[in-house]
CSV table of C-alpha atoms in Angstrom, one decimal:
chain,number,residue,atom,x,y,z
A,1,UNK,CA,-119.1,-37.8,17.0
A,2,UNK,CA,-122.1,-39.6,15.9
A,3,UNK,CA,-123.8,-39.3,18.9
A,4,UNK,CA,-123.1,-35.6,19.4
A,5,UNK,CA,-124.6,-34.8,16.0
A,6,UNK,CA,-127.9,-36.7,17.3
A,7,UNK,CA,-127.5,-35.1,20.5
A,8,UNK,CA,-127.2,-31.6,19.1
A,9,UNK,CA,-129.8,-31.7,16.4
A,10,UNK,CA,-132.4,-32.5,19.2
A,11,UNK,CA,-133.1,-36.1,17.6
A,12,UNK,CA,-132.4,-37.8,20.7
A,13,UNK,CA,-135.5,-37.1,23.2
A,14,UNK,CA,-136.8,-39.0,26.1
A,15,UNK,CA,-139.9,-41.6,25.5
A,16,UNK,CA,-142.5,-42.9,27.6
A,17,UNK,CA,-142.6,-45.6,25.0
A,18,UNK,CA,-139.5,-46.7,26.3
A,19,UNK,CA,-139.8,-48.9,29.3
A,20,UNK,CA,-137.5,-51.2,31.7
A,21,UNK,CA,-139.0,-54.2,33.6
A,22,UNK,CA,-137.2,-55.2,37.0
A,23,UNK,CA,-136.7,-58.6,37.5
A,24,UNK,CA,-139.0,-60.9,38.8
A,25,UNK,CA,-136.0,-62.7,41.2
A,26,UNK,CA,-133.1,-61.7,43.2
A,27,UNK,CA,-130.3,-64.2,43.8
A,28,UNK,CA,-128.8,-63.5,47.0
A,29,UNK,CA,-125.4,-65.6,47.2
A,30,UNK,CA,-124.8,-65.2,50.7
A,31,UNK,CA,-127.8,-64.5,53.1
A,32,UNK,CA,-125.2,-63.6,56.3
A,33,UNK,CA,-123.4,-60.9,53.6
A,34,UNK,CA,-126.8,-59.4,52.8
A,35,UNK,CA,-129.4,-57.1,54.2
A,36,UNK,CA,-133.0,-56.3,54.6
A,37,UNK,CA,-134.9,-53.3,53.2
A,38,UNK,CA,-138.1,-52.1,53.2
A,39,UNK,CA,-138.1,-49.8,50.2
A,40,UNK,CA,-135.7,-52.1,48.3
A,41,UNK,CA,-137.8,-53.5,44.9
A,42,UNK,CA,-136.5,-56.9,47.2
A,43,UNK,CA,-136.5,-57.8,50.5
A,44,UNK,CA,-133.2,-58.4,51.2
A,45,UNK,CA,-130.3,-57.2,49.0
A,46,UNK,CA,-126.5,-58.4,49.0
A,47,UNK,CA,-122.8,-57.2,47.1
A,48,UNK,CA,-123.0,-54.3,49.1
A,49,UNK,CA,-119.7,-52.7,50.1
A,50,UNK,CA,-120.1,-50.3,53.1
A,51,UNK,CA,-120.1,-47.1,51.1
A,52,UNK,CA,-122.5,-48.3,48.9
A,53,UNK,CA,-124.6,-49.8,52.1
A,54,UNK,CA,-124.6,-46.3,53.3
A,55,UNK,CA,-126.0,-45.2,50.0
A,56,UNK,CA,-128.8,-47.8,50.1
A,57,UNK,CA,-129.7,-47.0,53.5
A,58,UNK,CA,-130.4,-43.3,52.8
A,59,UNK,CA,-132.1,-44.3,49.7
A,60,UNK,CA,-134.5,-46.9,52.2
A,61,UNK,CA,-134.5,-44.1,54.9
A,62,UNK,CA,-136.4,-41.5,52.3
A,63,UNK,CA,-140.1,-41.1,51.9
A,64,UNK,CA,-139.6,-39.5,49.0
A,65,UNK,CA,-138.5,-43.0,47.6
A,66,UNK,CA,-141.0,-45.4,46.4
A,67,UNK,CA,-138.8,-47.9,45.1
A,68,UNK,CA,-135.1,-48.7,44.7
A,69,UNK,CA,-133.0,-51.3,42.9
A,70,UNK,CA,-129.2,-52.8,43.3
A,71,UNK,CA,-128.7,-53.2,39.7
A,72,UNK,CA,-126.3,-55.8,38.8
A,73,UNK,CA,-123.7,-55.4,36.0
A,74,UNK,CA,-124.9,-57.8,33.7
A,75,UNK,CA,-128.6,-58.6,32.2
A,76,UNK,CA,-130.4,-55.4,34.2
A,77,UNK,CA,-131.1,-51.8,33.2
A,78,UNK,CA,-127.9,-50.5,31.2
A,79,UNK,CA,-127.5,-47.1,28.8
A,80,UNK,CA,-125.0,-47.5,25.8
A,81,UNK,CA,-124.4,-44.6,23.8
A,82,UNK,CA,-120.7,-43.7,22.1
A,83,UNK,CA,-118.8,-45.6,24.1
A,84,UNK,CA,-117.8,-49.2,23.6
A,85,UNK,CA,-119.0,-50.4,26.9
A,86,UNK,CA,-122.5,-50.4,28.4
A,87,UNK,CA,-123.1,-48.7,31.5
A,88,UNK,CA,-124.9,-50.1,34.6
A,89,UNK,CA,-125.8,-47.9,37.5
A,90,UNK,CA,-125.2,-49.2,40.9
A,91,UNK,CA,-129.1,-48.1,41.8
A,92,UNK,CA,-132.0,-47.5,40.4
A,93,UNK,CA,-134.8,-45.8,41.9
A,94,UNK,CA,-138.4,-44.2,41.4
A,95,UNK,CA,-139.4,-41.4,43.5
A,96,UNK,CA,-142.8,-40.6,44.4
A,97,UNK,CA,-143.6,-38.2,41.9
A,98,UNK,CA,-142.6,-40.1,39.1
A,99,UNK,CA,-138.8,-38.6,38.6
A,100,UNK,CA,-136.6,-42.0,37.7
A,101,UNK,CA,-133.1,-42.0,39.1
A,102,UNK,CA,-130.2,-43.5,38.3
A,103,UNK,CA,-126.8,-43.7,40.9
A,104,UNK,CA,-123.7,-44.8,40.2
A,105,UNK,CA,-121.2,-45.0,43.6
A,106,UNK,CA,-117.5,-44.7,43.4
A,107,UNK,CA,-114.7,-45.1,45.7
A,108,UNK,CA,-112.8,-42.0,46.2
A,109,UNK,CA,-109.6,-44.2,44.3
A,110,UNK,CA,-112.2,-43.8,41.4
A,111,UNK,CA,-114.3,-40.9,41.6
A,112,UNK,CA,-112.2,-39.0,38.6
A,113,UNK,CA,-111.0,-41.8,36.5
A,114,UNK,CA,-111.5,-42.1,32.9
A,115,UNK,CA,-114.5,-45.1,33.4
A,116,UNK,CA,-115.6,-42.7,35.5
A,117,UNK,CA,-115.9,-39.3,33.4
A,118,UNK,CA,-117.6,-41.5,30.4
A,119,UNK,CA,-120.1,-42.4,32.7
A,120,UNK,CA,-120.9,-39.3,34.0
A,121,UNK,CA,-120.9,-38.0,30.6
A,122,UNK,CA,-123.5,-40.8,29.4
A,123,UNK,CA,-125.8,-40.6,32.7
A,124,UNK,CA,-126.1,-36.5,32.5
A,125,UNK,CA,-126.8,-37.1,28.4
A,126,UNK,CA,-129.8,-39.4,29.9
A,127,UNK,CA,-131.4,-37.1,32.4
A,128,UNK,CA,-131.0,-34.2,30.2
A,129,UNK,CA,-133.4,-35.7,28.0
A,130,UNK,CA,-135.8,-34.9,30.6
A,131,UNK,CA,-135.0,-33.0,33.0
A,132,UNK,CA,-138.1,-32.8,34.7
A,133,UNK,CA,-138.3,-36.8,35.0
A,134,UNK,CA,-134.9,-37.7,35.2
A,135,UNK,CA,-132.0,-37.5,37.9
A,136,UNK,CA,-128.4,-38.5,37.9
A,137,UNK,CA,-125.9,-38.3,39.9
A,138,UNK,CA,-122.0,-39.5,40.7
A,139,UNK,CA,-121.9,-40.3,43.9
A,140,UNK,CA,-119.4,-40.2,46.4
A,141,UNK,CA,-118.4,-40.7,50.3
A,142,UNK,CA,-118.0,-37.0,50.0
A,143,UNK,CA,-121.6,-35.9,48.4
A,144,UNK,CA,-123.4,-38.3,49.6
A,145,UNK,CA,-124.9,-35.8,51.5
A,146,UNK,CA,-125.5,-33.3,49.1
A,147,UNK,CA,-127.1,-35.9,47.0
A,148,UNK,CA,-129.9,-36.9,49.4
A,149,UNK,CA,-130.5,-33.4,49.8
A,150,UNK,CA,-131.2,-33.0,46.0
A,151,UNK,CA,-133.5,-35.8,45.7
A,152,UNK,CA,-135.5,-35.0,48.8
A,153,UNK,CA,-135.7,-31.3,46.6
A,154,UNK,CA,-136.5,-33.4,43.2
A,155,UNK,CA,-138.9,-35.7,45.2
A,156,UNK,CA,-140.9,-32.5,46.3
């Protein structure tokens, strides 16, 4: 409720004072179980499942993309809001024109799960801050697609 009232009384607003710095190292765990990049803020990235591979792939395969990032669940770039838990996007990524994005992936077993919705909820709150600079997105098997398509659009 608290947030909602911060949220709807235009409090809350997006700050270029506000920044994130990616980390300086990458621990890969197992170098046979990971894979090379060239858009990737590292070389090689690892603790992808396939779906998610696919995701980083079309992430590497845009030139609308300047930079992307596996962010890891713990000690990386998280939002925290009204909910308990933080929240750690799968990717993070810059296009060229200066929009920051933010991806979370989900298995189709999870897609419309509670976890899930919260998230959502929390990751739209953060790009509607600024619209203009900020894009985030659920995504899926299913819209992965569409979601490629709407950053090559943002990218533009």
């Amino acid at each position: 409720q608290g947030f909602a009232a911060l949220e709807n009384s235009g409090v809350l607003t997006a700050s270029d004072d506000v920044h994130y710095s990616l980390p300086e190292r990458y621990t890969i765990v197992d170098v046979t179980k990971s894979y090379p990049y060239q858009r990737s803020v590292f070389e090689r990235v690892d603790n992808l499942n396939n779906e998610e591979r696919a995701l980083a792939n079309a992430l590497d395969a845009m030139d609308e993309v300047t930079w992307w990032q596996r962010n890891t669940d713990r000690g990386q770039f998280a939002l925290k809001a009204w909910h308990p838990h933080t929240f750690n996007p799968d990717f993070l990524a810059r296009l060229t024109n200066g929009v920051d994005v933010l991806l979370e992936y989900k298995g189709a077993d999870r897609a419309t799960d509670d976890p899930t919705r919260w998230k959502d909820e929390l990751g739209s709150a953060w790009a509607l801050l600024d619209p203009k600079k900020r894009f985030f997105r659920i995504v899926t098997k299913a819209n992965l697609g569409t979601v490629v398509a709407e950053l090559k659009t943002k990218g533009k």
